[in-house]
mmCIF file of C-alpha atoms and ligand atoms in Angstrom:
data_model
loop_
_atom_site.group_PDB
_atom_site.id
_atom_site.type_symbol
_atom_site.label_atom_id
_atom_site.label_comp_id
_atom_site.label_asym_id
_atom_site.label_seq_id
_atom_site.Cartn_x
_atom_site.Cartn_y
_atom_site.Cartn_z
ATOM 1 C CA UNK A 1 -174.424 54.243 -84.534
ATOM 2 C CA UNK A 2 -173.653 57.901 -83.981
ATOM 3 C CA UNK A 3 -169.729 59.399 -83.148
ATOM 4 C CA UNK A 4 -170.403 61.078 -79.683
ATOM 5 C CA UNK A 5 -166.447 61.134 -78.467
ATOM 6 C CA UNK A 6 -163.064 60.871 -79.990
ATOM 7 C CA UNK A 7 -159.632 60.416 -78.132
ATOM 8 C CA UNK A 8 -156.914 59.999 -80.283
ATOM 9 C CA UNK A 9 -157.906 56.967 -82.088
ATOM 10 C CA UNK A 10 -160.361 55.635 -79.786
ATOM 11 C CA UNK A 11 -163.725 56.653 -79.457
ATOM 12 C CA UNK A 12 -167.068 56.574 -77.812
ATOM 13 C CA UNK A 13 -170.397 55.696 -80.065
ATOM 14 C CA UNK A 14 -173.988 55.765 -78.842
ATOM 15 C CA UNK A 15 -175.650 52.978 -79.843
ATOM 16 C CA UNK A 16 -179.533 54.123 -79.617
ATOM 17 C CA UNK A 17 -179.618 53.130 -75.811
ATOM 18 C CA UNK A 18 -175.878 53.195 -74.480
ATOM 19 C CA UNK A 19 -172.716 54.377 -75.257
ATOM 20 C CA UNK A 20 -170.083 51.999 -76.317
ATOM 21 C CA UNK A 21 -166.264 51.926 -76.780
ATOM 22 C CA UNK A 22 -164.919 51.518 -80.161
ATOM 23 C CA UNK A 23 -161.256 52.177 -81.992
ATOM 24 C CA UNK A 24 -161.070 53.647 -85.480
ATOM 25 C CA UNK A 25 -160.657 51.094 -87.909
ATOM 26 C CA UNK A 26 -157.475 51.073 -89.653
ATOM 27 C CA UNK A 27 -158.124 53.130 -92.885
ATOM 28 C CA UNK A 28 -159.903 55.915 -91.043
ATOM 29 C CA UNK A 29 -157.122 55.849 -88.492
ATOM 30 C CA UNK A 30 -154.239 56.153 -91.797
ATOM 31 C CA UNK A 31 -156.678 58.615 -93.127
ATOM 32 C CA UNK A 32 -157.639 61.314 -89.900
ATOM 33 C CA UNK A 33 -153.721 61.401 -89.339
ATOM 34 C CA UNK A 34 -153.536 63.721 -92.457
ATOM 35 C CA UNK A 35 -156.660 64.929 -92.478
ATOM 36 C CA UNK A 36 -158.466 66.373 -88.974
ATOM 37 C CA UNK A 37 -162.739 66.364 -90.076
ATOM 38 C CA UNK A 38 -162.582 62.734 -91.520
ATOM 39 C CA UNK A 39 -164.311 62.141 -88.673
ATOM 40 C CA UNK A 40 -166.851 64.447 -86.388
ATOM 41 C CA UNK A 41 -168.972 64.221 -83.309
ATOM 42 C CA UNK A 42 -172.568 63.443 -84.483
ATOM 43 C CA UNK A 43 -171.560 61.527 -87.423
ATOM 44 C CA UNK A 44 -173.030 58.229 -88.744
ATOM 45 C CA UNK A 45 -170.703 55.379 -88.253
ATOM 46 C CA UNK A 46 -170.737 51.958 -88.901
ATOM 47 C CA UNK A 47 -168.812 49.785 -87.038
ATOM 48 C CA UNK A 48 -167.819 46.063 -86.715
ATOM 49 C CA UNK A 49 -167.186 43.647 -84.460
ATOM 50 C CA UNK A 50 -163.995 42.021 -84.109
ATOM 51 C CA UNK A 51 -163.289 37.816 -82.611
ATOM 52 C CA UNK A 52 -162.706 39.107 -79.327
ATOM 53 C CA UNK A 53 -165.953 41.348 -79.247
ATOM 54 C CA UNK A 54 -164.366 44.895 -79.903
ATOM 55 C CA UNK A 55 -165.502 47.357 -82.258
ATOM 56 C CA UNK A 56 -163.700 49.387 -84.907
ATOM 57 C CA UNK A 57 -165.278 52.149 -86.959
ATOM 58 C CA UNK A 58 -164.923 51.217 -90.749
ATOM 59 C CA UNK A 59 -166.896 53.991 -92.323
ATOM 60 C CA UNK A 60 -168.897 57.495 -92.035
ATOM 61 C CA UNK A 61 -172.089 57.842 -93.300
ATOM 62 C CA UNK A 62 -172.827 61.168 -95.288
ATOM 63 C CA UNK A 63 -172.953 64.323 -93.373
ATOM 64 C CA UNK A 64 -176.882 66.292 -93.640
ATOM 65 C CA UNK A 65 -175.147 68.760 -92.261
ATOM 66 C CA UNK A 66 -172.083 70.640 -90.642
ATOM 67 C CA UNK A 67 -171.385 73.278 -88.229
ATOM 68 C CA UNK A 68 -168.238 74.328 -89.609
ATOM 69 C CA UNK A 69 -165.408 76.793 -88.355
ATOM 70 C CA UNK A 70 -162.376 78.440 -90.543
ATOM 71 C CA UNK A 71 -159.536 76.566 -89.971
ATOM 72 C CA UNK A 72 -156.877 79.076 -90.274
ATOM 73 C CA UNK A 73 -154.301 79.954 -92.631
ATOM 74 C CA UNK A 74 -154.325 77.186 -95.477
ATOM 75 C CA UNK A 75 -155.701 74.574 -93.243
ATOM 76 C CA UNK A 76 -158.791 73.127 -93.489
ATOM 77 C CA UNK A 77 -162.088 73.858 -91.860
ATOM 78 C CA UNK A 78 -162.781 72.445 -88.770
ATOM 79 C CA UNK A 79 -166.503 70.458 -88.501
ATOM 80 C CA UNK A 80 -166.987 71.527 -84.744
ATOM 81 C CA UNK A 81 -170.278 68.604 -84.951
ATOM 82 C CA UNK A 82 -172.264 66.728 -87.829
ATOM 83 C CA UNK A 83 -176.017 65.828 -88.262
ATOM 84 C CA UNK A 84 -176.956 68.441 -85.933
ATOM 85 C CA UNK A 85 -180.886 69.986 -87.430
ATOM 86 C CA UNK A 86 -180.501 72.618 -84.540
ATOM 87 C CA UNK A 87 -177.922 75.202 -82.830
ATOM 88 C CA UNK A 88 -178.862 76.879 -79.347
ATOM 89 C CA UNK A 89 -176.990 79.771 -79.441
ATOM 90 C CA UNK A 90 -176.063 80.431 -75.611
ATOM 91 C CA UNK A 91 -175.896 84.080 -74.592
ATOM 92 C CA UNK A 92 -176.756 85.681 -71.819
ATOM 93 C CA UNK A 93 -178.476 88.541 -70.331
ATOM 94 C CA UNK A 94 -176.325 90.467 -68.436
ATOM 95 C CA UNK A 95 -172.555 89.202 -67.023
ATOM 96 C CA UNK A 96 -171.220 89.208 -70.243
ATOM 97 C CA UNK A 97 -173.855 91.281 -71.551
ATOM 98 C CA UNK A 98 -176.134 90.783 -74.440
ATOM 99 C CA UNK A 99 -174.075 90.599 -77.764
ATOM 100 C CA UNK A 100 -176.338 90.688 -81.080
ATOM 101 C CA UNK A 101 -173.139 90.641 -83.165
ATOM 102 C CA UNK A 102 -171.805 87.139 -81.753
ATOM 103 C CA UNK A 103 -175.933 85.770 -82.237
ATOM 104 C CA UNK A 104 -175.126 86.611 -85.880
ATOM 105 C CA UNK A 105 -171.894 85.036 -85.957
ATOM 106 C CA UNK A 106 -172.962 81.808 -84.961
ATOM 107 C CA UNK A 107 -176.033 81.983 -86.924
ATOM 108 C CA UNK A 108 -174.118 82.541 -90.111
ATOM 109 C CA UNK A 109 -172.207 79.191 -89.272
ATOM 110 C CA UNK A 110 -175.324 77.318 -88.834
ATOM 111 C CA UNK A 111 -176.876 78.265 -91.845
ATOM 112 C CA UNK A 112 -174.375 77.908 -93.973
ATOM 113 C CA UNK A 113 -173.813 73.863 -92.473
ATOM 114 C CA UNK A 114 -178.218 73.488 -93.283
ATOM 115 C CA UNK A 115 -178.790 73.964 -89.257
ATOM 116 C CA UNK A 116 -181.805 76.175 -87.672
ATOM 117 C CA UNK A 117 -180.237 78.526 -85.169
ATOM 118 C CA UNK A 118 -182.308 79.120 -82.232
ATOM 119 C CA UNK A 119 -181.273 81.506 -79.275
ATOM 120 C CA UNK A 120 -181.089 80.216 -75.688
ATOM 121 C CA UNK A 121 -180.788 83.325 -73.229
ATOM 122 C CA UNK A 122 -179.257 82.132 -69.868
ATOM 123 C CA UNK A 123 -178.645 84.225 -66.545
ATOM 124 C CA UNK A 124 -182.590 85.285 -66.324
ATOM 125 C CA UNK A 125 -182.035 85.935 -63.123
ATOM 126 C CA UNK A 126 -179.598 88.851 -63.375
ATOM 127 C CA UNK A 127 -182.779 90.668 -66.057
ATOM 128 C CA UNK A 128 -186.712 91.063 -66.318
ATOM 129 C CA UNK A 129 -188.684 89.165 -68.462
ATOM 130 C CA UNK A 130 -189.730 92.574 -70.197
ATOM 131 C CA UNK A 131 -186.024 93.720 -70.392
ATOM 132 C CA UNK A 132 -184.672 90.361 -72.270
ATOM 133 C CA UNK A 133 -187.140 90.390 -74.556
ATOM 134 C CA UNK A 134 -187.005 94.240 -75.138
ATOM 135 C CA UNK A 135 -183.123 93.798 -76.019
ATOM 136 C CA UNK A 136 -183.826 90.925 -78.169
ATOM 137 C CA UNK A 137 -186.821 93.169 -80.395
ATOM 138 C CA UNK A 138 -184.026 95.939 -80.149
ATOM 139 C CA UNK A 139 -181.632 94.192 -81.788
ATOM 140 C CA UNK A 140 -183.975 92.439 -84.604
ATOM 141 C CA UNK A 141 -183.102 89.457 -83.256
ATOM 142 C CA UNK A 142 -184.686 87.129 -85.568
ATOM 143 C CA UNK A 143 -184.621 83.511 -84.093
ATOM 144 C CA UNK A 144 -187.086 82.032 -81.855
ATOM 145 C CA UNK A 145 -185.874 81.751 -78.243
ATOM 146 C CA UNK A 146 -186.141 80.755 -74.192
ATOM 147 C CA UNK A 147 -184.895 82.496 -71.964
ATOM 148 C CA UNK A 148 -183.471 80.814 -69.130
ATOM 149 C CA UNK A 149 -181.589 80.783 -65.853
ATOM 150 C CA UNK A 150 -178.984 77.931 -64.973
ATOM 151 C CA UNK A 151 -179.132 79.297 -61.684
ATOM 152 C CA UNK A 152 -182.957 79.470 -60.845
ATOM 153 C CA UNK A 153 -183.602 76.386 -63.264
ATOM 154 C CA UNK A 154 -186.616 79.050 -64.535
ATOM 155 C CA UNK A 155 -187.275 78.266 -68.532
ATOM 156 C CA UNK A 156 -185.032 74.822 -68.349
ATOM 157 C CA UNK A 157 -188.233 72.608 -68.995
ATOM 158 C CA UNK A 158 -188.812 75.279 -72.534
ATOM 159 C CA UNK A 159 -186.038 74.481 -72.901
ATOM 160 C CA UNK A 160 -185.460 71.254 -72.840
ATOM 161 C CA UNK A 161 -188.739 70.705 -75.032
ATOM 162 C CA UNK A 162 -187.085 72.628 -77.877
ATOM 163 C CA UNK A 163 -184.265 69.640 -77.525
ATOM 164 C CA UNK A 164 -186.641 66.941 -77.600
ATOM 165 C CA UNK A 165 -186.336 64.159 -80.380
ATOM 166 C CA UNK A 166 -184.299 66.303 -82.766
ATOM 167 C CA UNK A 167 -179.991 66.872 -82.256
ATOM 168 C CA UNK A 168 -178.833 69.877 -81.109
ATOM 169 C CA UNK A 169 -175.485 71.827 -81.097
ATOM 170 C CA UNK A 170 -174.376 74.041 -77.947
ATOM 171 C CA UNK A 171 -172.742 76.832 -79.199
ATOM 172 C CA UNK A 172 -171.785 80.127 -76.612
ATOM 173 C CA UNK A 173 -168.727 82.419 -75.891
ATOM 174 C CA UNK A 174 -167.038 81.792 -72.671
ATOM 175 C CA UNK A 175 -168.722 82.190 -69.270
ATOM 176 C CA UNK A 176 -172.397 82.998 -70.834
ATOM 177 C CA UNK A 177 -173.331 79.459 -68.689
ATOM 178 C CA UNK A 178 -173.114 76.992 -71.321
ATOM 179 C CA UNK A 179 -171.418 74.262 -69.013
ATOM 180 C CA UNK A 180 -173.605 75.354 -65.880
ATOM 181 C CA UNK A 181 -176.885 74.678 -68.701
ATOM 182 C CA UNK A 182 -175.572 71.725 -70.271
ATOM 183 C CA UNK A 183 -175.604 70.360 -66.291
ATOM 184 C CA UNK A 184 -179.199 71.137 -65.785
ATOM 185 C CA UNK A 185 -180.149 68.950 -68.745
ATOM 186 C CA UNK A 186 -177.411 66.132 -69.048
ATOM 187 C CA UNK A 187 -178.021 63.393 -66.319
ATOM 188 C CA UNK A 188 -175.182 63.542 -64.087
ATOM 189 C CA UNK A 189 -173.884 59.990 -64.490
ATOM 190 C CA UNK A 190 -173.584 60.494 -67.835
ATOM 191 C CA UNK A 191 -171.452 63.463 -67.387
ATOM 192 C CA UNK A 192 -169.154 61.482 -64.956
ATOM 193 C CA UNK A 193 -168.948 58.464 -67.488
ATOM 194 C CA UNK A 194 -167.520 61.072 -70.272
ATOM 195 C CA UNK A 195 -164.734 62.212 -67.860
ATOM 196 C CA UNK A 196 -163.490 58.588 -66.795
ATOM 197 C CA UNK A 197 -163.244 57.364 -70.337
ATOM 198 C CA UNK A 198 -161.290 60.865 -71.383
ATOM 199 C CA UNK A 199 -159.112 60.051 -67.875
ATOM 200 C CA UNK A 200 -158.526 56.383 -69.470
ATOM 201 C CA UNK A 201 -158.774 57.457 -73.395
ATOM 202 C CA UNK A 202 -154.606 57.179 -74.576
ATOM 203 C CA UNK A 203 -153.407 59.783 -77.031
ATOM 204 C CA UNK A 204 -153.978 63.559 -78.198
ATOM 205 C CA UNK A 205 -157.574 64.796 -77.888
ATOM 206 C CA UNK A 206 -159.008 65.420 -81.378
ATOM 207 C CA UNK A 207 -159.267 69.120 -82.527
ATOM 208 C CA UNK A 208 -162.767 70.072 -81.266
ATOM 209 C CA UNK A 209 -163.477 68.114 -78.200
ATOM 210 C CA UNK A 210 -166.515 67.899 -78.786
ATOM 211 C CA UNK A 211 -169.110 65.228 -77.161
ATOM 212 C CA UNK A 212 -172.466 64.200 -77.610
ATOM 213 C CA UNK A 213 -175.046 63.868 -75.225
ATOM 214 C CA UNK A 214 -177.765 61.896 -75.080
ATOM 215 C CA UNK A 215 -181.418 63.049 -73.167
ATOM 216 C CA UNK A 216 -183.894 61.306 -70.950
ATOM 217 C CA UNK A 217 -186.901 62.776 -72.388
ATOM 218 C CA UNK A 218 -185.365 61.718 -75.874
ATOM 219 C CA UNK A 219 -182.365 63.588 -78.913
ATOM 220 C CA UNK A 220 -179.300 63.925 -78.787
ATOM 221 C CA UNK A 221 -177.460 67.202 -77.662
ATOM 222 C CA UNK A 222 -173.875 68.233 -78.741
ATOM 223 C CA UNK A 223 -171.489 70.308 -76.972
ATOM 224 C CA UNK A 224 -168.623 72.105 -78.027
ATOM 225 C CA UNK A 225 -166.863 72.882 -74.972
ATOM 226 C CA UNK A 226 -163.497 73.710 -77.240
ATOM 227 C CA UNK A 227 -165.309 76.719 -79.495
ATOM 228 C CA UNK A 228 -165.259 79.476 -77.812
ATOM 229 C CA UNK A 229 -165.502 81.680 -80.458
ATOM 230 C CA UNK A 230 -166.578 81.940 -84.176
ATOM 231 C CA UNK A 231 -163.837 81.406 -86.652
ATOM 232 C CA UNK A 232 -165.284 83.040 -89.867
ATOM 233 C CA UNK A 233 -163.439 82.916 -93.319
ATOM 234 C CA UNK A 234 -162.705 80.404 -96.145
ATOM 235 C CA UNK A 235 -165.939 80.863 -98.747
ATOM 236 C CA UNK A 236 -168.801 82.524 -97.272
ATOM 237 C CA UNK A 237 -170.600 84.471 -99.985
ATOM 238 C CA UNK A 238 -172.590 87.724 -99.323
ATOM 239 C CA UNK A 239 -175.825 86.134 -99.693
ATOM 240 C CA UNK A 240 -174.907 83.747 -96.870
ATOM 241 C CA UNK A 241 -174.124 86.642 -94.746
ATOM 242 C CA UNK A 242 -177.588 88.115 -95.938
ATOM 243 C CA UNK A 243 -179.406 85.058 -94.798
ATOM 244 C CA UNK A 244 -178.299 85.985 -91.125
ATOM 245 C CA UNK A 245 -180.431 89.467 -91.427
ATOM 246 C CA UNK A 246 -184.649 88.398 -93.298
ATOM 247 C CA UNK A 247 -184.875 92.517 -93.261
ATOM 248 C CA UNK A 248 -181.297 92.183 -96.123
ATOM 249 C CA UNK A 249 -182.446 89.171 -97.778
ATOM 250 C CA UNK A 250 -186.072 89.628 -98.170
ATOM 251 C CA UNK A 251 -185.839 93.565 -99.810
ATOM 252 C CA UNK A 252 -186.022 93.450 -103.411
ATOM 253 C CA UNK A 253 -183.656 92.356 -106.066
ATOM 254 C CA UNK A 254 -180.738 95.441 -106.758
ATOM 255 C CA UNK A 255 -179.977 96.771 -110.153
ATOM 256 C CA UNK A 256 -175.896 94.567 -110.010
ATOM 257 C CA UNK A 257 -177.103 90.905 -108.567
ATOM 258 C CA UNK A 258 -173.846 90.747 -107.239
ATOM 259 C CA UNK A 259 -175.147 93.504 -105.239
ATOM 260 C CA UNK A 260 -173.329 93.448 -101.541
ATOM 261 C CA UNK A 261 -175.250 96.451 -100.163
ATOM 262 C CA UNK A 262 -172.561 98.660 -99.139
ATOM 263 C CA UNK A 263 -172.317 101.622 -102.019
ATOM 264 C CA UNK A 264 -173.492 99.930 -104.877
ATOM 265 C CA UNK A 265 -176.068 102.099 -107.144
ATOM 266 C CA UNK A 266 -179.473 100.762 -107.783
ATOM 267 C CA UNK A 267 -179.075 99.004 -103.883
ATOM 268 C CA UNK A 268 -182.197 98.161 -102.694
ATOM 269 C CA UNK A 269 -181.192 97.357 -98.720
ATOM 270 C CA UNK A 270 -179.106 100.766 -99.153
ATOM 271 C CA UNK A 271 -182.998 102.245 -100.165
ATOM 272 C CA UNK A 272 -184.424 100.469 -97.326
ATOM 273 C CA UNK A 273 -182.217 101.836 -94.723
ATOM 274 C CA UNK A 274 -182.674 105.357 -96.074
ATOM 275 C CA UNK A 275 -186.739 105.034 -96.222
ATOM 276 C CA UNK A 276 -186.504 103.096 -92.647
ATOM 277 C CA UNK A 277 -187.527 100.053 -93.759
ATOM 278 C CA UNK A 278 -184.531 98.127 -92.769
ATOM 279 C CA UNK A 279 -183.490 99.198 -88.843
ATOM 280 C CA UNK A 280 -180.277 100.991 -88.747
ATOM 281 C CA UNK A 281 -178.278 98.412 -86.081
ATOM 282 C CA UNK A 282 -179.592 95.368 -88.205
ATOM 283 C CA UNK A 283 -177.422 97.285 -91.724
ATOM 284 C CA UNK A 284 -175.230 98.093 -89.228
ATOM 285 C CA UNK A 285 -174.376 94.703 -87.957
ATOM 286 C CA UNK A 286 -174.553 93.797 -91.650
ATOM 287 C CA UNK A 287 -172.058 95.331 -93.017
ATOM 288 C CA UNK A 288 -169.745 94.582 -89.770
ATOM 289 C CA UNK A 289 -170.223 90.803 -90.542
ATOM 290 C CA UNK A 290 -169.909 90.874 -94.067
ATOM 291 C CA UNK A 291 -166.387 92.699 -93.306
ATOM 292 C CA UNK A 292 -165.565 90.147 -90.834
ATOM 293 C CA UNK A 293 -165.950 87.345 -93.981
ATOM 294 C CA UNK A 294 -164.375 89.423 -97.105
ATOM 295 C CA UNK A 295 -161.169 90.293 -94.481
ATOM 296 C CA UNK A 296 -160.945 88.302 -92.035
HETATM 297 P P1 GDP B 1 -169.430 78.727 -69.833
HETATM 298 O O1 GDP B 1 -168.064 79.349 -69.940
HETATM 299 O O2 GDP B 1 -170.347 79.295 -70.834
HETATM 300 O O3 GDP B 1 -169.408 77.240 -69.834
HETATM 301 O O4 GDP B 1 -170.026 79.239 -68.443
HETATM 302 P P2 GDP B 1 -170.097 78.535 -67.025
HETATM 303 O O5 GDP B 1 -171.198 77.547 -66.962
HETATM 304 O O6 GDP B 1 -168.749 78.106 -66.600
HETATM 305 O O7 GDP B 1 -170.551 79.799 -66.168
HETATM 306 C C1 GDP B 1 -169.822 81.018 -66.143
HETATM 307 C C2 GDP B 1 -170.193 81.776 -64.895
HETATM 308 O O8 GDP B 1 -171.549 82.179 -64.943
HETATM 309 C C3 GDP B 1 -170.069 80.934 -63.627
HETATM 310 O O9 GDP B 1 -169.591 81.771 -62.591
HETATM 311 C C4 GDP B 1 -171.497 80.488 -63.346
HETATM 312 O O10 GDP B 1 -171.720 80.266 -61.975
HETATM 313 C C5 GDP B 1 -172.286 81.678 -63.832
HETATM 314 N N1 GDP B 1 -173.631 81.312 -64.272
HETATM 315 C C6 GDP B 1 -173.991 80.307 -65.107
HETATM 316 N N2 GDP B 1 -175.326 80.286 -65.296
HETATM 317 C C7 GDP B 1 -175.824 81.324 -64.577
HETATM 318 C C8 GDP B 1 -177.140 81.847 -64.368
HETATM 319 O O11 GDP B 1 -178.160 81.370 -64.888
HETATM 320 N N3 GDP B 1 -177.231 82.958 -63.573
HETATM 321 C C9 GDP B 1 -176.160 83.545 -62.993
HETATM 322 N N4 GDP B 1 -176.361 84.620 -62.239
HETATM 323 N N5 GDP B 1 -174.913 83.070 -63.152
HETATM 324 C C10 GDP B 1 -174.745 81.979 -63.934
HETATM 325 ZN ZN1 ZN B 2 -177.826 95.898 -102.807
#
């Protein structure tokens, strides 16, 4: 069974064709009272089934993989959902505009937790066609993408064939449409159903809020209505930041391979932006990010 809600103690699982209650067993409870990931939307759980029919979570499967955010001075990181193979980074076109630097952000976190990032650009009503996909070539953008429009419901059946089968993370900054999208591809009751059982559900929420979904056409979708931005921090190495950018991490090896591309001798990236090989904004928004992680 798969974690898709936590309240406290108690929880919500999906059981391939429903979702059903269930409390933490007792040594998960002990041990996610000192610790806050023990347990994350999306993970593998087993469960068991008491005398009187009710089911307690005794153990977590391992995690494939782990969208991840800094948990602040000396605490932990937060897993914001587990298991996930995909992230749809929300943005949108216009009202907040276009933001390449928060794309990156979020694509950094998903590949560093083994998750393909994918773009998802809502309010396609407020832009052209030829203008949204000019400002993603601008920006060197490179994830594959729909473009969408809660509003219009224009690019929500792409969409929801990029969801199909697989499990998905939402990911967005506040008011790109994230909650107005999730609505166009959630069925409604199942929506309502979350809301009653969080009404019912006794004790704190758990750190992330986050719930999973499941679709009609088939795969699971997570959202994460609590992120609303990208904690960065904790380990991330400069190649990880490179992996956001194919332009940094496919030039060839420097002369230091501890190279970070900023004023090193011998810098091959440094080369390519000089000979125009690598596009200014794309070093630019580099260097920015890899700032971000070495002081955050
Ligand atoms: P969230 O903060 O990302 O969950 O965003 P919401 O779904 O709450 O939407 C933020 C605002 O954007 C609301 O006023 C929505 O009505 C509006 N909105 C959402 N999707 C669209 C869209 O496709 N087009 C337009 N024009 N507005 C939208
Ligand atoms: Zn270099």
């Amino acid at each position: 069974m798969i974690l898709a809600q936590m309240f406290g103690s108690s929880a919500l699982v999906w059981d391939g064709s429903q979702m059903v209650p269930a409390a933490l067993g007792p040594k998960l409870k002990s041990k996610s009272r000192t610790r806050s990931s023990v347990l994350a939307v999306g993970d593998g759980v087993e469960v068991e089934r008491d005398a009187e029919g009710a089911l307690s979570i005794v153990s977590i499967a391992p995690r494939r993989t782990s969208l991840e955010r800094a948990g602040g001075e000396g605490r932990e990181p937060q897993v914001v959902a587990a298991n996930a193979e995909q992230a749809v980074i929300v943005t949108s076109a216009a009202e907040p505009p276009f933001r390449p630097g928060l794309v990156d952000r979020w694509a950094l976190l998903a590949h560093r937790g083994g998750i393909s990032p994918m773009l998802c650009l809502n309010k396609m009503d407020l832009a052209t066609r030829d203008e949204a996909e000019r400002m993603i070539a601008d920006a060197a953008i490179p994830l594959p993408y729909v473009l969408v429009s809660a509003k219009t419901d224009s690019g929500i059946p792409e969409l929801k064939e990029t969801l199909r089968g697989i499990t998905s993370v939402l990911v967005g900054h506040s008011g790109v449409g994230k909650s107005s999208l999730l609505r166009r591809i959630i069925p409604e009751e199942q929506i309502v159903t979350g809301a009653l059982s969080e009404k019912s559900g006794k004790g704190r929420h758990t750190t992330s809020s986050a719930r999973l979904y499941s679709l009609p056409e088939g795969g699971l979708v997570i959202d994460t209505p609590g992120v609303r931005s990208v904690a960065l921090g904790g380990t991330i190495s400069t190649s990880e930041v490179a992996s956001v950018f194919p332009e940094i991490q496919d030039a060839p090896p420097c002369r230091f391979s501890s190279c970070t591309h900023r004023m090193e001798p011998g810098c091959s990236v440094l080369a390519g932006v000089q000979a125009g090989a690598i596009p200014e904004n794309v070093y630019a928004r580099y260097r920015k990010l890899l700032l971000e992680v070495i002081a955050p």
